[in-house]
XYZ file of C-alpha atoms in Angstrom:
593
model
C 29.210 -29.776 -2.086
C 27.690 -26.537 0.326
C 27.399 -28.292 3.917
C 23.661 -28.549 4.912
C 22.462 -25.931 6.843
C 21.770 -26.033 10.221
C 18.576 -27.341 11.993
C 16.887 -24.882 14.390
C 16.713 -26.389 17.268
C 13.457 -25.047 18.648
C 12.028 -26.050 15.208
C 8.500 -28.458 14.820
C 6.313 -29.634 12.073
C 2.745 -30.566 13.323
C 1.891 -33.415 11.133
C -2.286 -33.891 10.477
C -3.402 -35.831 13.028
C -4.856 -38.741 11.999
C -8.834 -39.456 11.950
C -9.352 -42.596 14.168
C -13.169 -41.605 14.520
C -15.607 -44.642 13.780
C -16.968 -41.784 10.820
C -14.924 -40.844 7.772
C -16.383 -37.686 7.488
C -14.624 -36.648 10.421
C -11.525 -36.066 8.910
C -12.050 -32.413 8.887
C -12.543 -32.164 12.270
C -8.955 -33.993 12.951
C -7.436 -31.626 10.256
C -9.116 -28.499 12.061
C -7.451 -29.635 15.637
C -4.170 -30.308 13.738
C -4.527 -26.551 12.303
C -5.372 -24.851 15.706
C -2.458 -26.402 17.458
C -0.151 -25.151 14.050
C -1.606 -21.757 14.864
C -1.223 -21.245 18.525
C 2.456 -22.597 18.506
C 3.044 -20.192 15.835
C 2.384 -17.703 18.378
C 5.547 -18.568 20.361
C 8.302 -16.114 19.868
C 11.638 -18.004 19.579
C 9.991 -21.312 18.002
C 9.977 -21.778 14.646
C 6.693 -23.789 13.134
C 6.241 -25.334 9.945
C 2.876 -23.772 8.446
C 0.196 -25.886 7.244
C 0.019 -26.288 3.736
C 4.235 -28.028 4.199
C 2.776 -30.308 6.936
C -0.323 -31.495 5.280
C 1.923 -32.123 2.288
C 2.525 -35.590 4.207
C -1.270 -36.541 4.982
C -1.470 -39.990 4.362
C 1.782 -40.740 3.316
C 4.093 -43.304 5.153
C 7.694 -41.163 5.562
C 9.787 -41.279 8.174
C 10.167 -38.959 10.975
C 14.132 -38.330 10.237
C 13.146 -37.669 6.321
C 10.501 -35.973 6.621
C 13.151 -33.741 9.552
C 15.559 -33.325 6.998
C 13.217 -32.296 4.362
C 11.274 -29.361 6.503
C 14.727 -28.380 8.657
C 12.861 -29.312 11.680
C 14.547 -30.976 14.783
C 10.843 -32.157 15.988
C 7.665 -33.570 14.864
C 4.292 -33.893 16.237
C 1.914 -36.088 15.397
C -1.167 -37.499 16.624
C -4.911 -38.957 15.977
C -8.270 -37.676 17.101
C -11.305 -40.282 17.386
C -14.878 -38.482 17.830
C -17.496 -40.482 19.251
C -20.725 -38.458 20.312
C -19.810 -35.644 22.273
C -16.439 -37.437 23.555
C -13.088 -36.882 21.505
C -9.831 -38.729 22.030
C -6.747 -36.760 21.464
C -3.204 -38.955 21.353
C -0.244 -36.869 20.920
C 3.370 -37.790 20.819
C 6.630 -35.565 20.117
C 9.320 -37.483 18.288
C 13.052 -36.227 17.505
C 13.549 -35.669 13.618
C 17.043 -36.728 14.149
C 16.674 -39.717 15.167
C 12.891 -40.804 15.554
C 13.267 -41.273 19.341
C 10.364 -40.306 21.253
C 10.956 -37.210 23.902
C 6.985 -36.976 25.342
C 3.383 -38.966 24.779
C 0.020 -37.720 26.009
C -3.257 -39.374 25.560
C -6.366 -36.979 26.445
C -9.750 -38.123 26.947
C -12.504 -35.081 27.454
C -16.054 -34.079 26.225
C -15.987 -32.345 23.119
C -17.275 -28.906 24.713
C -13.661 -28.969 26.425
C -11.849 -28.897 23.251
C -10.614 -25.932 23.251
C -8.776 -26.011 26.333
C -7.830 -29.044 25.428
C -5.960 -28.009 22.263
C -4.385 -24.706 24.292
C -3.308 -27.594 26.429
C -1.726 -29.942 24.270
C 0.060 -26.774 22.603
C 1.570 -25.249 25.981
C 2.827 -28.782 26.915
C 4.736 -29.140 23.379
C 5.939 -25.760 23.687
C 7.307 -26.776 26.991
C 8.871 -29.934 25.921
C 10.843 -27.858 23.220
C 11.872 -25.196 25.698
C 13.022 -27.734 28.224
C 14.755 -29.899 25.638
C 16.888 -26.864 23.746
C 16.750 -23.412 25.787
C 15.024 -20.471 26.857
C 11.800 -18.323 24.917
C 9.077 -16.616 26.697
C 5.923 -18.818 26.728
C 1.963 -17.599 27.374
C 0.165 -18.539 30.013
C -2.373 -19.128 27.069
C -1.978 -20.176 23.294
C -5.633 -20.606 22.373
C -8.896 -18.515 23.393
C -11.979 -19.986 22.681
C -13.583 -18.384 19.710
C -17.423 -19.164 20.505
C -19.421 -21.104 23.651
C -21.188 -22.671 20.720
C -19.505 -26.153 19.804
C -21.577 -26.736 16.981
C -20.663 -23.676 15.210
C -17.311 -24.454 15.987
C -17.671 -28.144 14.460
C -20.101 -26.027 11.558
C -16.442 -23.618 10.984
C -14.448 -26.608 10.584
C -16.068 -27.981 7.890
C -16.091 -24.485 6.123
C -12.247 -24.101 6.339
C -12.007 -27.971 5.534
C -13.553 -26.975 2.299
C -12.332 -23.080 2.250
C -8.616 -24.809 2.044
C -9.602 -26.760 -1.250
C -8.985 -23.663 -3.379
C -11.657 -24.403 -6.225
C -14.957 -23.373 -6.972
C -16.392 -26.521 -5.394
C -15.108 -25.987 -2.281
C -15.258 -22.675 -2.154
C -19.361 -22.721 -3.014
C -19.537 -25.375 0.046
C -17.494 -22.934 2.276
C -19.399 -20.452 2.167
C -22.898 -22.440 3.040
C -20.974 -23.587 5.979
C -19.950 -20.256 6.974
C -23.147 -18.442 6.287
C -25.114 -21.504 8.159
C -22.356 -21.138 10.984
C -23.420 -17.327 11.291
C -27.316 -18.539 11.744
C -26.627 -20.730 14.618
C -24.016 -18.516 15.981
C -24.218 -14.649 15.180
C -21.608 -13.526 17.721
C -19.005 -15.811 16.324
C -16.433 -13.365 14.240
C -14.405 -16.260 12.109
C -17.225 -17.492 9.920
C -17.961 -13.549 9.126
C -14.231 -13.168 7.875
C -14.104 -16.271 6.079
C -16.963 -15.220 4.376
C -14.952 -11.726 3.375
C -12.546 -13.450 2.040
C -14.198 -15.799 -0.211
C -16.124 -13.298 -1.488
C -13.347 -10.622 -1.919
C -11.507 -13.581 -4.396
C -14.740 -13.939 -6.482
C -14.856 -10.708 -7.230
C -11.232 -10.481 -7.991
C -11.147 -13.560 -10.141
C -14.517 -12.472 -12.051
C -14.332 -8.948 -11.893
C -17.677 -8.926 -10.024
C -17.273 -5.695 -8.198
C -21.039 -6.361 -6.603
C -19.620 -8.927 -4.545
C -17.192 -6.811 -3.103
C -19.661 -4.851 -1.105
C -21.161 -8.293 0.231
C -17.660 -8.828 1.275
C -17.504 -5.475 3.011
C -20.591 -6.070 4.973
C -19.463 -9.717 6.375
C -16.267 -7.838 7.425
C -17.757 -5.355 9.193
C -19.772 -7.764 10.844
C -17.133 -9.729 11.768
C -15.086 -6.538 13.292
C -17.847 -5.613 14.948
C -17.516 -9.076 17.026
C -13.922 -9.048 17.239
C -11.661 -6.022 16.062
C -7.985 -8.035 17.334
C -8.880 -11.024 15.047
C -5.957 -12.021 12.730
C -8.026 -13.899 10.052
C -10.615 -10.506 10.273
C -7.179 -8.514 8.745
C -6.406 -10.812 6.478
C -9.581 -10.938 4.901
C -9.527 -6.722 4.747
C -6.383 -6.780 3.527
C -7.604 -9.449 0.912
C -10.406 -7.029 0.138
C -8.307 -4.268 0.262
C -5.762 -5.309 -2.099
C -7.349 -8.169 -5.017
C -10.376 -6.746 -4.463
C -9.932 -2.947 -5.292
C -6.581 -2.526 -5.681
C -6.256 -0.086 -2.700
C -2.697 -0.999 -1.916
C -1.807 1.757 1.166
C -5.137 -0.002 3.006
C -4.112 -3.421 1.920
C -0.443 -3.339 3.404
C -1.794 -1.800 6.574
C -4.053 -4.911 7.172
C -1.453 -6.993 6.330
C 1.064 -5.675 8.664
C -2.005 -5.572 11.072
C -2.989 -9.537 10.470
C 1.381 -10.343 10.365
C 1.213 -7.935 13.807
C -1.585 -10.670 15.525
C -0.224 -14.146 14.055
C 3.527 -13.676 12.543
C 3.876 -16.619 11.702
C 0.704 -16.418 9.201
C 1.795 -17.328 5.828
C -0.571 -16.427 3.741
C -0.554 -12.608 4.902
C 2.926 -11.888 4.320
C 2.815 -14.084 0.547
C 0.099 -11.329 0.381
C 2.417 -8.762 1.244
C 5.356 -9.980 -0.738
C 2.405 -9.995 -3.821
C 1.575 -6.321 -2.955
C 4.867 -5.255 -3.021
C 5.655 -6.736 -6.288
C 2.279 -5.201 -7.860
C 3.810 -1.664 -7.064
C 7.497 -2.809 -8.128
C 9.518 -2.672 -4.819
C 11.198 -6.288 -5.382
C 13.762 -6.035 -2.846
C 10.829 -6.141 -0.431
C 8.898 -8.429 -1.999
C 12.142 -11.215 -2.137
C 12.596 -10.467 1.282
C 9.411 -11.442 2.522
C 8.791 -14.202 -0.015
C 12.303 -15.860 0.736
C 10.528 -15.656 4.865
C 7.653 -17.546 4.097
C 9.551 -20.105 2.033
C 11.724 -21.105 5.583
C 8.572 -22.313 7.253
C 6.428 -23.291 4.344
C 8.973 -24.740 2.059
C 6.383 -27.374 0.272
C 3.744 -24.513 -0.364
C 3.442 -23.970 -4.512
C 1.881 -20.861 -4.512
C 5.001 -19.501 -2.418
C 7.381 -20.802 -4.793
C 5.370 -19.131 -7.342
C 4.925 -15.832 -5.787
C 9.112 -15.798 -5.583
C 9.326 -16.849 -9.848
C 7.059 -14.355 -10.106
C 9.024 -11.511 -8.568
C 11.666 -12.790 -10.451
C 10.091 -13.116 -13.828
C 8.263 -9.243 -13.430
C 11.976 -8.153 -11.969
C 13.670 -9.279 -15.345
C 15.440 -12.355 -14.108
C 13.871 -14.930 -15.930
C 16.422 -18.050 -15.691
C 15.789 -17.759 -11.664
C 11.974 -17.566 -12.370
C 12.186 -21.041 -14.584
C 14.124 -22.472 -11.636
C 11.658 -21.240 -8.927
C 8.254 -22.437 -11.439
C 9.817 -25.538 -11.965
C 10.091 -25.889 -8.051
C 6.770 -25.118 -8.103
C 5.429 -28.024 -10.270
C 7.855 -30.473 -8.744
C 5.640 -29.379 -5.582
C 2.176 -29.733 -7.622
C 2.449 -31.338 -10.899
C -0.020 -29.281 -13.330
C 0.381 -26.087 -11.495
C -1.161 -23.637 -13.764
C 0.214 -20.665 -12.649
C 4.110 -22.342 -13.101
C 2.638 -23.773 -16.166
C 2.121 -20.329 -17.759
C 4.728 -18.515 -16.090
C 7.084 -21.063 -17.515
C 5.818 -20.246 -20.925
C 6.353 -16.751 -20.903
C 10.001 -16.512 -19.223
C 11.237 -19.106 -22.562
C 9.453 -16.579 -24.587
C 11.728 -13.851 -23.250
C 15.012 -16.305 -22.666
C 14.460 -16.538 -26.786
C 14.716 -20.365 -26.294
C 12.153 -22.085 -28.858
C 13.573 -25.447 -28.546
C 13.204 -25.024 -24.846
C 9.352 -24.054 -25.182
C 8.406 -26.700 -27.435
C 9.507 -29.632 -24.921
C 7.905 -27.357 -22.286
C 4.520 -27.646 -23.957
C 4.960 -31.350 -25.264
C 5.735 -32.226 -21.948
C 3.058 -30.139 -20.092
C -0.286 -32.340 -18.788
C -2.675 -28.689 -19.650
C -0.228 -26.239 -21.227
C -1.591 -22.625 -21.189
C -2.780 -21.243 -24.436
C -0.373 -23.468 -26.384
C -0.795 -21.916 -29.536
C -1.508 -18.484 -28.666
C 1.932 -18.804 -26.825
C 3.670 -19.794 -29.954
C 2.310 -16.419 -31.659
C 3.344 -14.491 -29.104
C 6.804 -16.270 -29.126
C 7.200 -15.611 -33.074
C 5.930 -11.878 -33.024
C 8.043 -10.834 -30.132
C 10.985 -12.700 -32.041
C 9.979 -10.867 -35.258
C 9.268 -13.640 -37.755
C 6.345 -14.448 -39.799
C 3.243 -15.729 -37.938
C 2.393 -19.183 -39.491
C -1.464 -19.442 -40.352
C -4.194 -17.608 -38.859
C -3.738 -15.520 -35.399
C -5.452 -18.508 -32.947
C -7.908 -17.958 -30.717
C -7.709 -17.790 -27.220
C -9.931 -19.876 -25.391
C -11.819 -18.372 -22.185
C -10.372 -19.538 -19.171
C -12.620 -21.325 -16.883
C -10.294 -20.276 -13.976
C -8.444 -17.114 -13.435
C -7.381 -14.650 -15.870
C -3.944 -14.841 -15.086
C -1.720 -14.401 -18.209
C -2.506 -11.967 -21.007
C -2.663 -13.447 -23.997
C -5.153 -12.100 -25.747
C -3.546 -8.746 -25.116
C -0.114 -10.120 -26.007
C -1.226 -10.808 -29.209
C -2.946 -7.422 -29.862
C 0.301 -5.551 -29.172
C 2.722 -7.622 -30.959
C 0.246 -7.727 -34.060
C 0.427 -4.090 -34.343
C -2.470 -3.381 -32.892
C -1.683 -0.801 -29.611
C -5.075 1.277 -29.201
C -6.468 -1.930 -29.458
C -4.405 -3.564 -26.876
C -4.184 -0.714 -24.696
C -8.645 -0.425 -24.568
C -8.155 -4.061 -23.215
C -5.381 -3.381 -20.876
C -8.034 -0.328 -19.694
C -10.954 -2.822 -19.593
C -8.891 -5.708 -17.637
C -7.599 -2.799 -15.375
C -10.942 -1.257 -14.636
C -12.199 -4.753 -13.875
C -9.352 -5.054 -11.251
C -8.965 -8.893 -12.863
C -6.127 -10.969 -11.587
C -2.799 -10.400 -12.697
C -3.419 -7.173 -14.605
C -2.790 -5.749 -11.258
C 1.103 -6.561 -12.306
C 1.035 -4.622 -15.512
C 3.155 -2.011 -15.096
C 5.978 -4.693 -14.502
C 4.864 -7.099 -17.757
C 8.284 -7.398 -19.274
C 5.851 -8.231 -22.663
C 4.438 -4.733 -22.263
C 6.769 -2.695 -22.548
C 6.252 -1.609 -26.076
C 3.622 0.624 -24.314
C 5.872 2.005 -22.119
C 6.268 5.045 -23.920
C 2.379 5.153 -24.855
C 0.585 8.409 -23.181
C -2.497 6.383 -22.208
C -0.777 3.853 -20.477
C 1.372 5.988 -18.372
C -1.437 7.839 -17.558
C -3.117 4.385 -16.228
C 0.027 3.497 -14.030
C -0.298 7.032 -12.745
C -3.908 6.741 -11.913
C -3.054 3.402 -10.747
C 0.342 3.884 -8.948
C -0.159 7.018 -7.783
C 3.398 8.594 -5.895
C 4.187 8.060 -2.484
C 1.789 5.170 -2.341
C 3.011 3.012 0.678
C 4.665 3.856 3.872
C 8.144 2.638 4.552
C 8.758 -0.829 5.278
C 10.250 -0.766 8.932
C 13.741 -2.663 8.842
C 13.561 -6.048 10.433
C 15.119 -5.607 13.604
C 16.807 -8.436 16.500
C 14.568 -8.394 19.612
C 17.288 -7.933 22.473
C 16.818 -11.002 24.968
C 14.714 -9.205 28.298
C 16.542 -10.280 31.557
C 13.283 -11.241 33.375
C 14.387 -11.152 36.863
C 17.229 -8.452 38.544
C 19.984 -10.141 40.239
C 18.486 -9.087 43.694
C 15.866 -11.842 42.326
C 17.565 -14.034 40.771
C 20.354 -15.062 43.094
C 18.261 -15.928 46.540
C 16.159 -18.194 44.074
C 19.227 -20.038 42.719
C 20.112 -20.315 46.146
C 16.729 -21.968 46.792
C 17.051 -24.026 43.211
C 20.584 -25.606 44.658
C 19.199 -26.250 47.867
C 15.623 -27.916 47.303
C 17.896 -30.115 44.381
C 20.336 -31.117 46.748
C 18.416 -31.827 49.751
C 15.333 -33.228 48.502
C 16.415 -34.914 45.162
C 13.434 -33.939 42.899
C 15.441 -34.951 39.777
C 14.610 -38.365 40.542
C 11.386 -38.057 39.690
C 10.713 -39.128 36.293
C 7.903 -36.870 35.927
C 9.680 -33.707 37.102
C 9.193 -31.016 34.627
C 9.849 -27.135 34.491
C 6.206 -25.661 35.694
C 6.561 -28.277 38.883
C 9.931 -26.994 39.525
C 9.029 -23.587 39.017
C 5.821 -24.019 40.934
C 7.973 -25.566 44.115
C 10.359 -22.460 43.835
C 7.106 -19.711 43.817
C 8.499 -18.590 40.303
C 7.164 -18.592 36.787
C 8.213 -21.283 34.466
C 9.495 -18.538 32.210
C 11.474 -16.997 34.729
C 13.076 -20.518 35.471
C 13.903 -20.931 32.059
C 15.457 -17.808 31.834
C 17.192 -18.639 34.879
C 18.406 -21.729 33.749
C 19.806 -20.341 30.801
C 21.062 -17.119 31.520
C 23.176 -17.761 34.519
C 23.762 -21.314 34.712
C 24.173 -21.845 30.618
C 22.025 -24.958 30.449
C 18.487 -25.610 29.281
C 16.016 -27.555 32.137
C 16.611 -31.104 30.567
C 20.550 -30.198 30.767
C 20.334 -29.039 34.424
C 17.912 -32.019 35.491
C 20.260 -34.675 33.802
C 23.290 -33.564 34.506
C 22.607 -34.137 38.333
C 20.713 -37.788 37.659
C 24.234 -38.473 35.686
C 25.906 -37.279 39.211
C 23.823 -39.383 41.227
C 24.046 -42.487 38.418
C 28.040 -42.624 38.528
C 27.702 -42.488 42.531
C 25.595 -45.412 42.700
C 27.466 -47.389 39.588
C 30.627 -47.440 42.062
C 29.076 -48.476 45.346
C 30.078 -52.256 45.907
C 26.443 -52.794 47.242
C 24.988 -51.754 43.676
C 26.953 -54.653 41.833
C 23.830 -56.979 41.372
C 21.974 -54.022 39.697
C 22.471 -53.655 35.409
C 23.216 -49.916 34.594
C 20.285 -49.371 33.442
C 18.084 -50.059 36.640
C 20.450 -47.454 38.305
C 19.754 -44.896 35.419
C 16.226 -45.212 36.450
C 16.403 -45.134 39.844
C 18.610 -41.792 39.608
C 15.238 -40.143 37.140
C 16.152 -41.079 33.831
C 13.137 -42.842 31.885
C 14.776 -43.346 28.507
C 17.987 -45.721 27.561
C 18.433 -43.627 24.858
C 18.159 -40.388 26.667
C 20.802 -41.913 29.496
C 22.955 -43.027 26.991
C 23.479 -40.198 24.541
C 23.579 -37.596 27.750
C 26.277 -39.716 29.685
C 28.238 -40.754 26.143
C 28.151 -36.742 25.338
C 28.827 -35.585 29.302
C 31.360 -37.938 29.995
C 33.207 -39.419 26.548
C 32.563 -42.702 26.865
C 30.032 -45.006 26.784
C 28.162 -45.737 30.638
C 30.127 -49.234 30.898
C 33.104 -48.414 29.899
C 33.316 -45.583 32.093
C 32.676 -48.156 34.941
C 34.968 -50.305 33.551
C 37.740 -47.572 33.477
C 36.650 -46.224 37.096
C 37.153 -49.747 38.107
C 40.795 -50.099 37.218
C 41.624 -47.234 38.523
């Protein structure tokens, strides 16, 4: 068997904090912390976060740290609870190892809910700093989150939009948006409700074909740019608007770029990307940005879709069933696998296949419009009347009304629905040049005349090659050396790595330096990260005091805390790793010697 690959080190899942509040209902409010501190880490260049939708896959499920590690490739995992009482929140926080479930760092904040945004920028720098101090040197802000509004309640109002926003259905897409639009009452200067309100609108009118609503989605963007033109979630929803909602796809890969540009480690914009670039058929771009999403949100079903999709439209339709099939295993049910499942055994030729597909299937899509398809496209003799197909009550996603047109014979027919669907900007008709089950009417005049119109040439600008951003040397050797000068002589002199508490902003702070110019320091020219550094000298002072006769009446582990370690586990694996052998038996040995 392949050999696992390796963890990041500088990896973290933020598990949903849990909602310890006296009220149920405040479970969106924990979620909404849990997401903010997701999205400011994400920020950090150098760390690699696990996006939401894979770390809310565990939400009330009792897995261990070290699976749940292996499962996301993560080295670390956050998690937490939030309890809400009146205008006072509770935030407890602790970072464990994935390895081996050990904890590294525990925080428990109490503050008045107006503070919670600082609070949340807080808890994020000091994780950040744990991971940098634990496995080596990235640039850090001096600031993850900004507040958005002064107004709390708008705030708490937004939350329980996006709680409901990140349903996906029409229920909780209906509440959303009387959230958001109340959230705009009590606070008009507050951009994020305006975009969210965009973007639900924008994917009404996409699913629907309800073009009106598009320019009520126009106007809450502009609203919302007019607030705040930097806003990630404002490009997101343009580019939403842009590119479901009227199919302009030069505007909608700017905004995506643009919203990928603020937040790069936002999901959901470059899945919109990779679905752009596989409406206009560049697929090398769109597996390359779908196969990026997939290594930091590995449990999300709609990515795993968007990659069998690029598959199935590219032609490679065992790799789609293996991709849909991911997909389900993910969410049992999924529609969109469901159907996308359906069609690639209708082009693999494999009946046998499709008939345990659909006996097996909880809601199979179109089940016996499928079969017709299956048997025209295969030549033989449709058996009984051409069946119906049934109006979705969802999206309009596969075609099989038109499938059935075209392989009955009937191409002016099928190609005035293709025009209709088209017109409407509905769905997945925005893949139809690509249908694999279309291309009987890839010789017909009218429909290359519709890719033209659609596709017209020299539609997107280039995709800029991803490229490695060279390491900066933050400080010029005329800096750098007088301050490790100063580090070896405040360490030697005054001890501080006895302190327990010591961390790398104290130590920086003592030296008149940034933290990330200590880090750099650190790891640039003495090839260790902080933790490294600090416990390398509290092993030098442990080993001192272990072989002073007047120490004999002390256990091992009282002078591993008295040289700055706080953890057994920490002393032991650092000394057995440093040194070879375990802490006793290195005395042992030093002893007969």
């Amino acid at each position: 068997m392949p050999a696992a690959p390796a963890i990041y080190p500088a990896s973290i899942a933020v598990l949903p904090f849990v909602n310890n509040s006296p009220d149920p209902e405040n479970e969106y409010f924990s979620d909404g912390v849990s997401e903010e501190i997701i999205n400011a880490l994400a920020k950090v260049r150098g760390l690699k976060v696990i996006a939401r939708t894979s770390s809310f896959a565990y939400k009330n499920k009792a897995i261990d740290v070290r699976d749940i590690g292996q499962q996301l490739q993560v080295a670390n995992i956050l998690e937490g609870s939030v309890r809400r009482a009146g205008r006072k929140v509770r935030i407890a926080a602790q970072l464990v190892s994935a390895r081996d479930g050990v904890q590294l760092w525990a925080r428990r904040f109490d503050r008045e809910l107006k503070d919670i945004f600082e609070l949340q920028d807080e808890i994020s720098l000091l994780i950040a700093d744990q991971i940098r101090a634990q496995y080596g040197h990235f640039e850090l802000q001096d600031q993850l989150i900004r507040p958005p509004t002064k107004n709390i309640e708008a705030y708490d109002l937004y939350l329980k939009a996006r709680y409901n926003h990140l349903r996906w259905d029409n229920p909780g897409i209906t509440n959303a948006i009387a959230f958001y639009k109340e959230c705009t009452l009590m606070a008009p200067n507050f951009a994020l409700p305006y975009f969210g309100l965009a973007y639900c609108f924008a994917m009404r009118a996409s699913f629907g074909g309800f073009h009106e609503l598009l320019e009520v989605a126009q106007g809450y963007l502009e609203k919302g740019f007019s607030i705040d033109e930097n806003a990630g979630p404002g490009h997101f929803s343009k580019a939403t608007l842009a590119f479901w909602g009227r199919w302009s796809f030069a505007e909608g890969q700017a905004a995506y770029r643009q919203a990928l540009a603020v937040n790069p480690g936002d999901t959901e914009a470059e899945e919109g990307l990779a679905e752009l670039y596989t409406a206009v058929g560049d697929f090398e771009q769109a597996l390359r940005h779908a196969r990026h999403i997939l290594s930091t949100n590995p449990l999300s079903a709609n990515h795993h879709y968007t990659l069998a999709n690029i598959h199935y439209l590219s032609g490679d339709y065992q790799e789609a069933l293996a991709c849909a099939a991911t997909a389900m295993e993910v969410k049992p049910g999924f529609t969109h696998a469901v159907g996308l499942t359906q069609l690639c055994y209708i082009l693999l030729g494999d009946w046998q296949g499709l008939e345990r597909f659909l006996a097996q299937a909880e809601c199979p899509e179109q089940p016996e419009a499928c079969r017709a398809v299956y048997q025209l496209f295969h030549g033989q003799r449709l058996e009984g009347e051409v069946p119906a197909v049934q109006p979705s009550a969802q999206v309009d996603l596969f075609t099989w009304e038109l499938y059935l047109k075209l392989y009955l014979g009937e191409e002016e027919e099928a190609m005035d629905l293709l025009e209709e669907k088209v017109g409407q900007r509905i769905g997945q008709y925005i893949n139809f040049q690509n249908m694999p089950l279309l291309k009987p009417l890839h010789a017909h005049a009218r429909f290359r005349a519709l890719v033209e119109k659609v596709f017209p040439q020299g539609l997107l600008s280039k995709e800029p090659e991803p490229a490695a951003r060279p390491r900066a040397a933050l400080m010029e050797e005329a800096e750098w050396q007088p301050v490790l000068l100063q580090l070896k002589a405040v360490m030697k002199k005054d001890q501080l790595y006895q302190d327990a508490s010591l961390s790398l902003r104290s130590l920086a702070e003592r030296l008149g330096i940034t933290a990330n110019k200590l880090s750099w320091l650190l790891n640039e020219q003495l090839g260790q990260n902080f933790n490294e550094y600090v416990n390398t000298l509290r092993l030098q002072l442990f080993q001192e005091l272990a072989l002073k006769p007047g120490n004999a009446h002390l256990t091992l582990l009282g002078l591993a805390y008295e040289s700055g370690f706080n953890s057994k586990t920490v002393f032991n694996e650092f000394f057995k790793k440093s040194v070879g052998l375990t802490p006793r038996a290195w005395v042992k040995k030093q002893q007969q010697e």
